[in-house]
CSV table of C-alpha atoms in Angstrom, one decimal:
chain,number,residue,atom,x,y,z
A,194,UNK,CA,52.4,10.0,80.2
A,195,UNK,CA,53.1,6.7,78.9
A,196,UNK,CA,56.6,5.9,79.2
A,197,UNK,CA,56.3,4.2,75.7
A,198,UNK,CA,55.1,6.7,73.8
A,199,UNK,CA,57.6,7.6,70.7
A,200,UNK,CA,57.2,10.0,67.5
A,201,UNK,CA,55.7,8.6,64.1
A,202,UNK,CA,57.4,9.6,61.1
A,203,UNK,CA,55.1,11.7,59.3
A,204,UNK,CA,55.1,9.6,55.9
A,205,UNK,CA,54.0,6.6,58.5
A,206,UNK,CA,51.2,8.3,60.2
A,207,UNK,CA,48.4,7.1,57.6
A,208,UNK,CA,49.0,3.5,59.0
A,209,UNK,CA,47.7,4.7,62.4
A,210,UNK,CA,44.5,5.1,61.1
A,211,UNK,CA,44.6,2.8,57.7
A,212,UNK,CA,43.0,-0.1,59.4
A,213,UNK,CA,39.5,2.2,60.3
A,214,UNK,CA,39.6,2.7,64.3
A,215,UNK,CA,37.3,4.8,65.6
A,216,UNK,CA,38.9,7.9,67.2
A,217,UNK,CA,39.1,10.9,69.4
A,218,UNK,CA,38.7,14.3,68.6
A,219,UNK,CA,40.5,16.4,71.0
A,220,UNK,CA,41.1,20.3,70.7
A,221,UNK,CA,41.7,23.4,73.2
A,222,UNK,CA,40.9,26.9,72.8
A,223,UNK,CA,41.7,29.8,75.5
A,224,UNK,CA,42.3,27.2,77.8
A,225,UNK,CA,39.1,25.6,77.5
A,226,UNK,CA,40.0,21.7,76.5
A,227,UNK,CA,37.5,19.0,75.1
A,228,UNK,CA,37.7,15.5,73.6
A,229,UNK,CA,34.7,13.5,71.7
A,230,UNK,CA,34.4,10.2,69.6
A,231,UNK,CA,34.2,10.1,66.1
A,232,UNK,CA,33.8,6.9,63.9
A,233,UNK,CA,34.3,9.5,60.7
A,234,UNK,CA,37.6,10.1,60.6
A,235,UNK,CA,40.1,8.5,57.3
A,236,UNK,CA,43.2,9.0,56.1
A,237,UNK,CA,43.2,11.2,53.2
A,238,UNK,CA,47.0,11.3,51.7
A,239,UNK,CA,50.7,9.9,52.7
A,240,UNK,CA,52.8,12.7,52.4
A,241,UNK,CA,52.6,15.4,53.5
A,242,UNK,CA,50.1,13.1,55.7
A,243,UNK,CA,46.2,14.4,55.7
A,244,UNK,CA,43.4,13.2,57.2
A,245,UNK,CA,40.0,14.0,57.1
A,246,UNK,CA,37.1,13.8,60.0
A,247,UNK,CA,33.0,14.5,59.8
A,248,UNK,CA,32.7,17.3,62.9
A,249,UNK,CA,28.8,18.1,63.1
A,250,UNK,CA,28.0,21.4,63.9
A,251,UNK,CA,26.5,20.8,67.5
A,252,UNK,CA,29.9,19.6,69.4
A,253,UNK,CA,31.7,21.8,71.2
A,254,UNK,CA,34.9,20.4,70.3
A,255,UNK,CA,34.3,21.8,66.8
A,256,UNK,CA,33.9,25.1,67.3
A,257,UNK,CA,37.3,24.9,69.3
A,258,UNK,CA,38.7,24.2,66.2
A,259,UNK,CA,37.1,26.3,64.1
A,260,UNK,CA,38.6,28.6,66.6
A,261,UNK,CA,42.2,27.5,67.3
A,262,UNK,CA,42.6,25.8,63.9
A,263,UNK,CA,44.4,22.6,65.1
A,264,UNK,CA,42.8,19.2,66.5
A,265,UNK,CA,44.2,15.8,67.7
A,266,UNK,CA,42.6,12.4,66.3
A,267,UNK,CA,43.7,9.5,68.6
A,268,UNK,CA,43.2,5.7,68.8
A,269,UNK,CA,41.8,4.3,72.0
A,270,UNK,CA,42.3,1.2,73.5
A,271,UNK,CA,40.0,-1.6,74.5
A,272,UNK,CA,40.1,-0.6,77.8
A,273,UNK,CA,38.7,2.9,76.8
A,274,UNK,CA,35.8,1.8,75.4
A,275,UNK,CA,33.1,2.8,78.3
A,276,UNK,CA,35.0,6.4,78.0
A,277,UNK,CA,35.1,6.6,74.7
A,278,UNK,CA,31.2,6.0,74.3
A,279,UNK,CA,30.7,8.5,77.3
A,280,UNK,CA,32.4,11.3,75.7
A,281,UNK,CA,30.7,10.8,72.1
A,282,UNK,CA,27.3,11.0,73.8
A,283,UNK,CA,27.7,14.1,76.1
A,284,UNK,CA,28.5,17.2,75.2
A,285,UNK,CA,30.2,19.6,77.6
A,286,UNK,CA,27.6,22.4,76.4
A,287,UNK,CA,25.2,20.1,78.9
A,288,UNK,CA,28.2,18.7,81.0
A,289,UNK,CA,30.4,21.1,82.2
A,290,UNK,CA,32.6,18.4,83.8
A,291,UNK,CA,32.5,15.6,80.7
A,292,UNK,CA,36.0,14.9,80.8
A,293,UNK,CA,36.9,14.3,84.6
A,294,UNK,CA,33.3,12.2,85.0
A,295,UNK,CA,34.6,9.7,82.0
A,296,UNK,CA,38.0,9.6,83.3
A,297,UNK,CA,39.5,11.2,80.9
A,298,UNK,CA,43.0,12.4,81.8
A,299,UNK,CA,44.8,14.5,78.9
A,300,UNK,CA,48.9,14.9,78.8
A,301,UNK,CA,50.7,17.4,76.0
A,302,UNK,CA,54.1,17.2,74.5
A,303,UNK,CA,56.8,19.4,74.6
A,304,UNK,CA,56.1,22.4,72.2
A,305,UNK,CA,52.9,21.7,71.8
A,306,UNK,CA,49.9,23.2,73.3
A,307,UNK,CA,47.3,20.4,72.4
A,308,UNK,CA,45.5,18.4,75.0
A,309,UNK,CA,45.8,14.5,74.3
A,310,UNK,CA,44.4,11.5,75.2
A,311,UNK,CA,46.6,9.6,78.2
A,312,UNK,CA,46.0,5.7,77.2
A,313,UNK,CA,45.4,6.0,73.6
A,314,UNK,CA,47.9,4.1,71.4
A,315,UNK,CA,48.2,6.4,68.4
A,316,UNK,CA,47.8,10.4,67.7
A,317,UNK,CA,47.8,12.6,65.3
A,318,UNK,CA,48.1,16.1,65.8
A,319,UNK,CA,46.7,18.2,63.0
A,320,UNK,CA,46.2,21.7,61.6
A,321,UNK,CA,42.9,22.4,59.5
A,322,UNK,CA,43.3,22.9,56.1
A,323,UNK,CA,41.5,25.8,55.4
A,324,UNK,CA,38.2,24.7,53.0
A,325,UNK,CA,35.4,26.6,54.1
A,326,UNK,CA,32.7,25.0,51.9
A,327,UNK,CA,33.3,21.2,52.9
A,328,UNK,CA,33.1,22.4,56.5
A,329,UNK,CA,30.0,24.0,56.0
A,330,UNK,CA,28.4,22.0,53.0
A,331,UNK,CA,29.3,18.1,54.5
A,332,UNK,CA,30.6,19.2,58.2
A,333,UNK,CA,33.9,17.5,56.6
A,334,UNK,CA,37.3,19.1,58.3
A,335,UNK,CA,40.9,18.5,56.0
A,336,UNK,CA,44.3,18.5,58.6
A,337,UNK,CA,47.6,18.1,57.5
A,338,UNK,CA,49.3,16.0,60.4
A,339,UNK,CA,52.0,18.4,61.8
A,340,UNK,CA,53.2,15.7,64.5
A,341,UNK,CA,52.2,12.0,65.1
A,342,UNK,CA,53.0,9.6,68.4
A,343,UNK,CA,52.0,6.3,69.0
A,344,UNK,CA,53.0,4.0,72.2
A,345,UNK,CA,55.6,1.6,71.4
A,346,UNK,CA,53.8,-1.5,72.6
A,347,UNK,CA,51.3,-1.9,69.8
A,348,UNK,CA,52.8,0.4,67.0
A,349,UNK,CA,56.6,0.3,66.0
A,350,UNK,CA,58.6,0.6,63.1
A,351,UNK,CA,56.0,1.9,61.5
A,352,UNK,CA,53.7,-0.9,61.9
A,353,UNK,CA,50.9,-1.8,64.3
A,354,UNK,CA,51.5,-5.4,66.9
A,355,UNK,CA,48.1,-5.8,67.8
A,356,UNK,CA,48.9,-9.5,67.8
A,357,UNK,CA,51.9,-9.8,69.8
A,358,UNK,CA,50.7,-6.7,72.3
A,359,UNK,CA,48.3,-6.8,75.6
A,360,UNK,CA,44.6,-7.2,74.5
A,361,UNK,CA,43.8,-4.4,76.1
A,362,UNK,CA,45.5,-2.4,73.7
A,363,UNK,CA,43.6,-3.2,70.5
A,364,UNK,CA,41.7,-0.5,68.5
A,365,UNK,CA,37.9,0.1,68.8
A,366,UNK,CA,35.4,-0.3,65.9
A,367,UNK,CA,32.0,1.8,66.8
A,368,UNK,CA,28.6,0.1,65.1
A,369,UNK,CA,26.1,1.8,66.9
A,370,UNK,CA,24.2,1.6,70.1
A,371,UNK,CA,26.7,1.2,72.4
A,372,UNK,CA,28.2,-2.0,70.8
A,373,UNK,CA,31.8,-2.0,69.3
A,374,UNK,CA,34.2,-4.6,67.9
A,375,UNK,CA,37.6,-5.3,68.9
A,376,UNK,CA,40.2,-5.7,66.3
A,377,UNK,CA,40.7,-9.1,65.8
A,378,UNK,CA,43.8,-11.4,64.1
A,379,UNK,CA,46.6,-10.5,61.7
A,380,UNK,CA,45.7,-12.2,58.3
A,381,UNK,CA,49.4,-11.9,56.0
A,382,UNK,CA,48.8,-12.1,52.2
A,383,UNK,CA,52.0,-12.6,50.6
B,246,UNK,CA,23.9,-14.2,43.5
B,247,UNK,CA,23.9,-15.2,47.1
B,248,UNK,CA,20.7,-15.5,47.8
B,249,UNK,CA,21.0,-14.1,51.5
B,250,UNK,CA,21.7,-10.5,49.7
B,251,UNK,CA,19.0,-7.9,51.0
B,252,UNK,CA,18.4,-4.7,50.6
B,253,UNK,CA,19.5,-2.1,53.5
B,254,UNK,CA,17.1,0.7,54.4
B,255,UNK,CA,19.6,3.8,53.3
B,256,UNK,CA,19.5,5.5,56.2
B,257,UNK,CA,21.1,2.6,57.8
B,258,UNK,CA,23.9,2.0,55.2
B,259,UNK,CA,26.4,4.4,56.9
B,260,UNK,CA,26.2,1.3,59.7
B,261,UNK,CA,28.1,-1.0,57.1
B,262,UNK,CA,31.5,1.7,56.9
B,263,UNK,CA,31.2,2.9,60.5
B,264,UNK,CA,33.7,-0.2,62.0
B,265,UNK,CA,36.2,1.3,58.9
B,266,UNK,CA,36.6,-1.8,56.8
B,267,UNK,CA,39.1,-1.7,53.6
B,268,UNK,CA,36.6,-1.5,50.7
B,269,UNK,CA,36.5,-2.5,47.4
B,270,UNK,CA,35.5,-0.3,44.5
B,271,UNK,CA,33.4,-1.1,41.4
B,272,UNK,CA,32.9,0.6,38.5
B,273,UNK,CA,31.7,0.1,35.0
B,274,UNK,CA,31.7,2.5,31.8
B,275,UNK,CA,30.9,1.6,28.1
B,276,UNK,CA,31.0,-2.5,28.9
B,277,UNK,CA,34.7,-1.9,30.6
B,278,UNK,CA,34.4,-3.2,34.4
B,279,UNK,CA,36.6,-2.7,37.0
B,280,UNK,CA,37.5,-3.3,40.4
B,281,UNK,CA,40.2,-1.7,43.0
B,282,UNK,CA,40.7,-2.0,46.8
B,283,UNK,CA,40.7,0.8,49.2
B,284,UNK,CA,41.4,1.7,52.9
B,285,UNK,CA,40.6,5.1,52.5
B,286,UNK,CA,36.5,5.0,52.5
B,287,UNK,CA,34.2,6.6,54.8
B,288,UNK,CA,30.8,7.4,56.0
B,289,UNK,CA,30.2,11.1,55.4
B,290,UNK,CA,26.5,11.5,56.1
B,291,UNK,CA,23.2,10.1,57.4
B,292,UNK,CA,20.9,10.6,55.1
B,293,UNK,CA,21.0,11.2,52.4
B,294,UNK,CA,23.4,8.8,53.4
B,295,UNK,CA,27.0,9.7,51.9
B,296,UNK,CA,30.3,8.7,51.7
B,297,UNK,CA,33.8,9.7,50.7
B,298,UNK,CA,36.8,7.4,49.0
B,299,UNK,CA,40.2,8.4,48.0
B,300,UNK,CA,40.8,7.3,44.6
B,301,UNK,CA,44.2,8.1,42.8
B,302,UNK,CA,44.1,9.6,39.4
B,303,UNK,CA,46.7,6.7,38.3
B,304,UNK,CA,44.0,4.1,38.6
B,305,UNK,CA,41.8,2.8,36.1
B,306,UNK,CA,38.6,2.7,38.5
B,307,UNK,CA,38.6,5.9,38.8
B,308,UNK,CA,38.2,7.1,35.0
B,309,UNK,CA,35.3,5.1,35.2
B,310,UNK,CA,33.8,6.5,38.0
B,311,UNK,CA,34.5,10.2,36.3
B,312,UNK,CA,33.1,8.7,33.1
B,313,UNK,CA,30.1,7.3,34.4
B,314,UNK,CA,29.1,8.8,38.0
B,315,UNK,CA,28.2,6.1,39.5
B,316,UNK,CA,30.6,3.6,41.7
B,317,UNK,CA,30.0,1.1,44.3
B,318,UNK,CA,31.6,0.4,47.9
B,319,UNK,CA,31.4,-3.3,49.1
B,320,UNK,CA,33.1,-4.8,52.0
B,321,UNK,CA,35.1,-7.7,51.3
B,322,UNK,CA,35.3,-10.8,54.1
B,323,UNK,CA,38.1,-12.7,55.6
B,324,UNK,CA,37.6,-15.6,52.7
B,325,UNK,CA,38.5,-12.6,50.0
B,326,UNK,CA,42.0,-11.3,51.4
B,327,UNK,CA,44.4,-12.9,48.5
B,328,UNK,CA,41.8,-11.5,46.3
B,329,UNK,CA,41.5,-7.6,47.9
B,330,UNK,CA,45.2,-7.4,48.3
B,331,UNK,CA,46.1,-8.7,44.3
B,332,UNK,CA,43.1,-6.1,42.8
B,333,UNK,CA,44.6,-3.6,44.8
B,334,UNK,CA,47.9,-3.9,43.6
B,335,UNK,CA,47.4,-4.4,39.8
B,336,UNK,CA,45.8,-2.2,37.4
B,337,UNK,CA,43.5,-3.2,34.2
B,338,UNK,CA,45.8,-0.6,32.0
B,339,UNK,CA,49.0,-3.4,32.8
B,340,UNK,CA,46.7,-6.4,33.8
B,341,UNK,CA,43.9,-6.7,31.3
B,342,UNK,CA,42.7,-10.2,32.6
B,343,UNK,CA,43.0,-8.2,36.0
B,344,UNK,CA,39.4,-9.3,37.3
B,345,UNK,CA,39.8,-12.7,36.1
B,346,UNK,CA,42.8,-13.8,37.2
B,347,UNK,CA,42.2,-12.3,41.0
B,348,UNK,CA,39.2,-14.5,40.9
B,349,UNK,CA,36.9,-11.7,40.9
B,350,UNK,CA,32.5,-12.5,40.0
B,351,UNK,CA,30.8,-10.0,39.2
B,352,UNK,CA,26.8,-9.8,39.6
B,353,UNK,CA,24.4,-7.3,39.1
B,354,UNK,CA,20.8,-6.3,40.7
B,355,UNK,CA,17.8,-5.9,39.0
B,356,UNK,CA,17.2,-2.1,37.5
B,357,UNK,CA,20.9,-1.2,38.4
B,358,UNK,CA,24.1,-1.5,35.8
B,359,UNK,CA,26.7,-1.6,38.1
B,360,UNK,CA,28.8,-4.1,38.8
B,361,UNK,CA,28.8,-5.5,42.2
B,362,UNK,CA,31.6,-8.3,43.5
B,363,UNK,CA,30.0,-11.8,44.8
B,364,UNK,CA,31.4,-13.2,48.3
B,365,UNK,CA,31.5,-9.7,49.6
B,366,UNK,CA,28.9,-8.7,53.1
B,367,UNK,CA,27.5,-5.5,52.2
B,368,UNK,CA,27.6,-3.2,48.7
B,369,UNK,CA,26.3,0.3,48.6
B,370,UNK,CA,26.1,1.6,45.5
B,371,UNK,CA,26.7,5.2,44.9
B,372,UNK,CA,26.2,8.5,42.8
B,373,UNK,CA,29.1,10.8,42.2
B,374,UNK,CA,28.3,14.2,44.1
B,375,UNK,CA,30.0,16.8,41.8
B,376,UNK,CA,33.1,18.4,43.7
B,377,UNK,CA,35.9,19.0,40.7
B,378,UNK,CA,38.1,20.9,43.4
B,379,UNK,CA,38.2,18.6,46.1
B,380,UNK,CA,38.5,15.3,43.1
B,381,UNK,CA,41.3,17.6,41.4
B,382,UNK,CA,42.9,18.4,44.7
B,383,UNK,CA,42.9,15.5,47.2
B,384,UNK,CA,41.7,12.4,45.3
B,385,UNK,CA,38.7,13.0,47.0
B,386,UNK,CA,35.4,11.7,45.7
B,387,UNK,CA,31.6,12.5,47.5
B,388,UNK,CA,29.2,9.6,46.6
B,389,UNK,CA,25.5,9.6,47.9
B,390,UNK,CA,24.6,6.4,48.2
B,391,UNK,CA,21.0,5.4,46.1
B,392,UNK,CA,20.6,1.9,46.9
B,393,UNK,CA,22.3,-0.4,49.4
B,394,UNK,CA,22.5,-4.3,50.5
B,395,UNK,CA,23.9,-7.1,52.8
B,396,UNK,CA,24.2,-10.1,52.7
B,397,UNK,CA,21.9,-11.0,55.8
B,398,UNK,CA,23.6,-14.1,57.6
B,399,UNK,CA,26.2,-11.3,58.8
B,400,UNK,CA,24.8,-8.0,58.7
B,401,UNK,CA,21.0,-7.3,59.2
B,402,UNK,CA,18.1,-5.1,60.7
B,403,UNK,CA,20.8,-2.7,60.7
B,404,UNK,CA,23.5,-4.1,62.7
B,405,UNK,CA,26.3,-6.1,62.1
B,406,UNK,CA,26.5,-9.7,63.3
B,407,UNK,CA,30.1,-10.8,63.3
B,408,UNK,CA,30.0,-12.4,66.6
B,409,UNK,CA,27.5,-15.2,65.7
B,410,UNK,CA,28.5,-15.4,62.1
B,411,UNK,CA,31.0,-17.7,60.0
B,412,UNK,CA,34.2,-16.0,60.6
B,413,UNK,CA,34.7,-16.3,57.0
B,414,UNK,CA,32.3,-13.1,56.8
B,415,UNK,CA,34.3,-10.9,59.2
B,416,UNK,CA,35.2,-7.8,57.6
B,417,UNK,CA,39.1,-6.9,56.7
B,418,UNK,CA,41.0,-3.9,58.0
B,419,UNK,CA,44.1,-3.2,55.6
B,420,UNK,CA,47.5,-1.6,57.0
B,421,UNK,CA,50.2,-2.1,54.2
B,422,UNK,CA,52.7,-4.7,53.0
B,423,UNK,CA,50.2,-7.4,52.8
B,424,UNK,CA,49.0,-7.4,56.1
B,425,UNK,CA,45.3,-6.9,57.2
B,426,UNK,CA,43.5,-7.1,60.3
B,427,UNK,CA,40.1,-9.3,60.8
B,428,UNK,CA,37.5,-7.7,63.0
B,429,UNK,CA,37.4,-9.0,66.3
B,430,UNK,CA,34.8,-9.8,69.3
B,431,UNK,CA,31.7,-7.8,70.0
B,432,UNK,CA,32.4,-5.2,73.1
B,433,UNK,CA,29.4,-3.5,74.2
B,434,UNK,CA,29.0,-0.9,76.8
B,435,UNK,CA,25.9,0.3,78.5
């Protein structure tokens, strides 16, 4: 595990998602780990911190989340763009060796048995808030953030520091057709 | 109105939001127009195109939306950062002249009586999907996109073209404390 990773206060966890990055969603049930990409993830509340994420019924990750009641949203970096695209376009159902083939390395934090993707810049470990209607009708899952961490080289003191970090640590913002945009320069308004 | 604005096919409307921009939310009821900023807006479905947006109960814009059943999400640009911050931090309740003071210019498309903010790069006109539980408990509104437009200088043929457009047209991604990031360079994965 990256030694720069430190806990993020839960009441600042929303800031990891506020600028709209594409995320990786990971989950585990009965020894099966999986990771998918999702562009449709969003902060929902400050405290207790909550998030939304749209998970298609066809995804294996959704099934793991429905069974375990837990998931991790993590913010991948520019250095991981090819991996993010690959885990977003191949299903574990068709590619049993998907994670290894995409070069995904998982780690676990002490006291938490959820798989987290190494090399990301932030992680939000979430417990599903049971909302069967939203899940069935809209594929919309609500999670309450129970723990969060970030790579202090790029997120510390409750703020992103893209402007003075390694450009390879910038967040990814997916559009379509293999096209991402990296986050760009800071703009401060008084 | 900007002569570069053209309609976007509804099945491509999700692409306006996919990269996670901060948006402006506008609405009108009985002659009262208002505009607020929101970082917590997200695509929800491809077709029919749907979106989510979190609207705090204290906002005047939410009241207009609850009364009219309609709202517009629009994507502001780097050139509008100061205005976006201002309409996101002042309420019409306390600042009756808020829009004029922030320099917001509104226009309306033919056949639609909803206020749209001039100078943005994309607009999604949405009809509220009635979900009283989500609205009351989570401040979460679901909208079905009934019309969409974009500034073809920066979004055309269903794709953003930030990389060859005027940098002032790039999208804004808010964090906190007056700090935005502009969207950055394109990264293509085969």
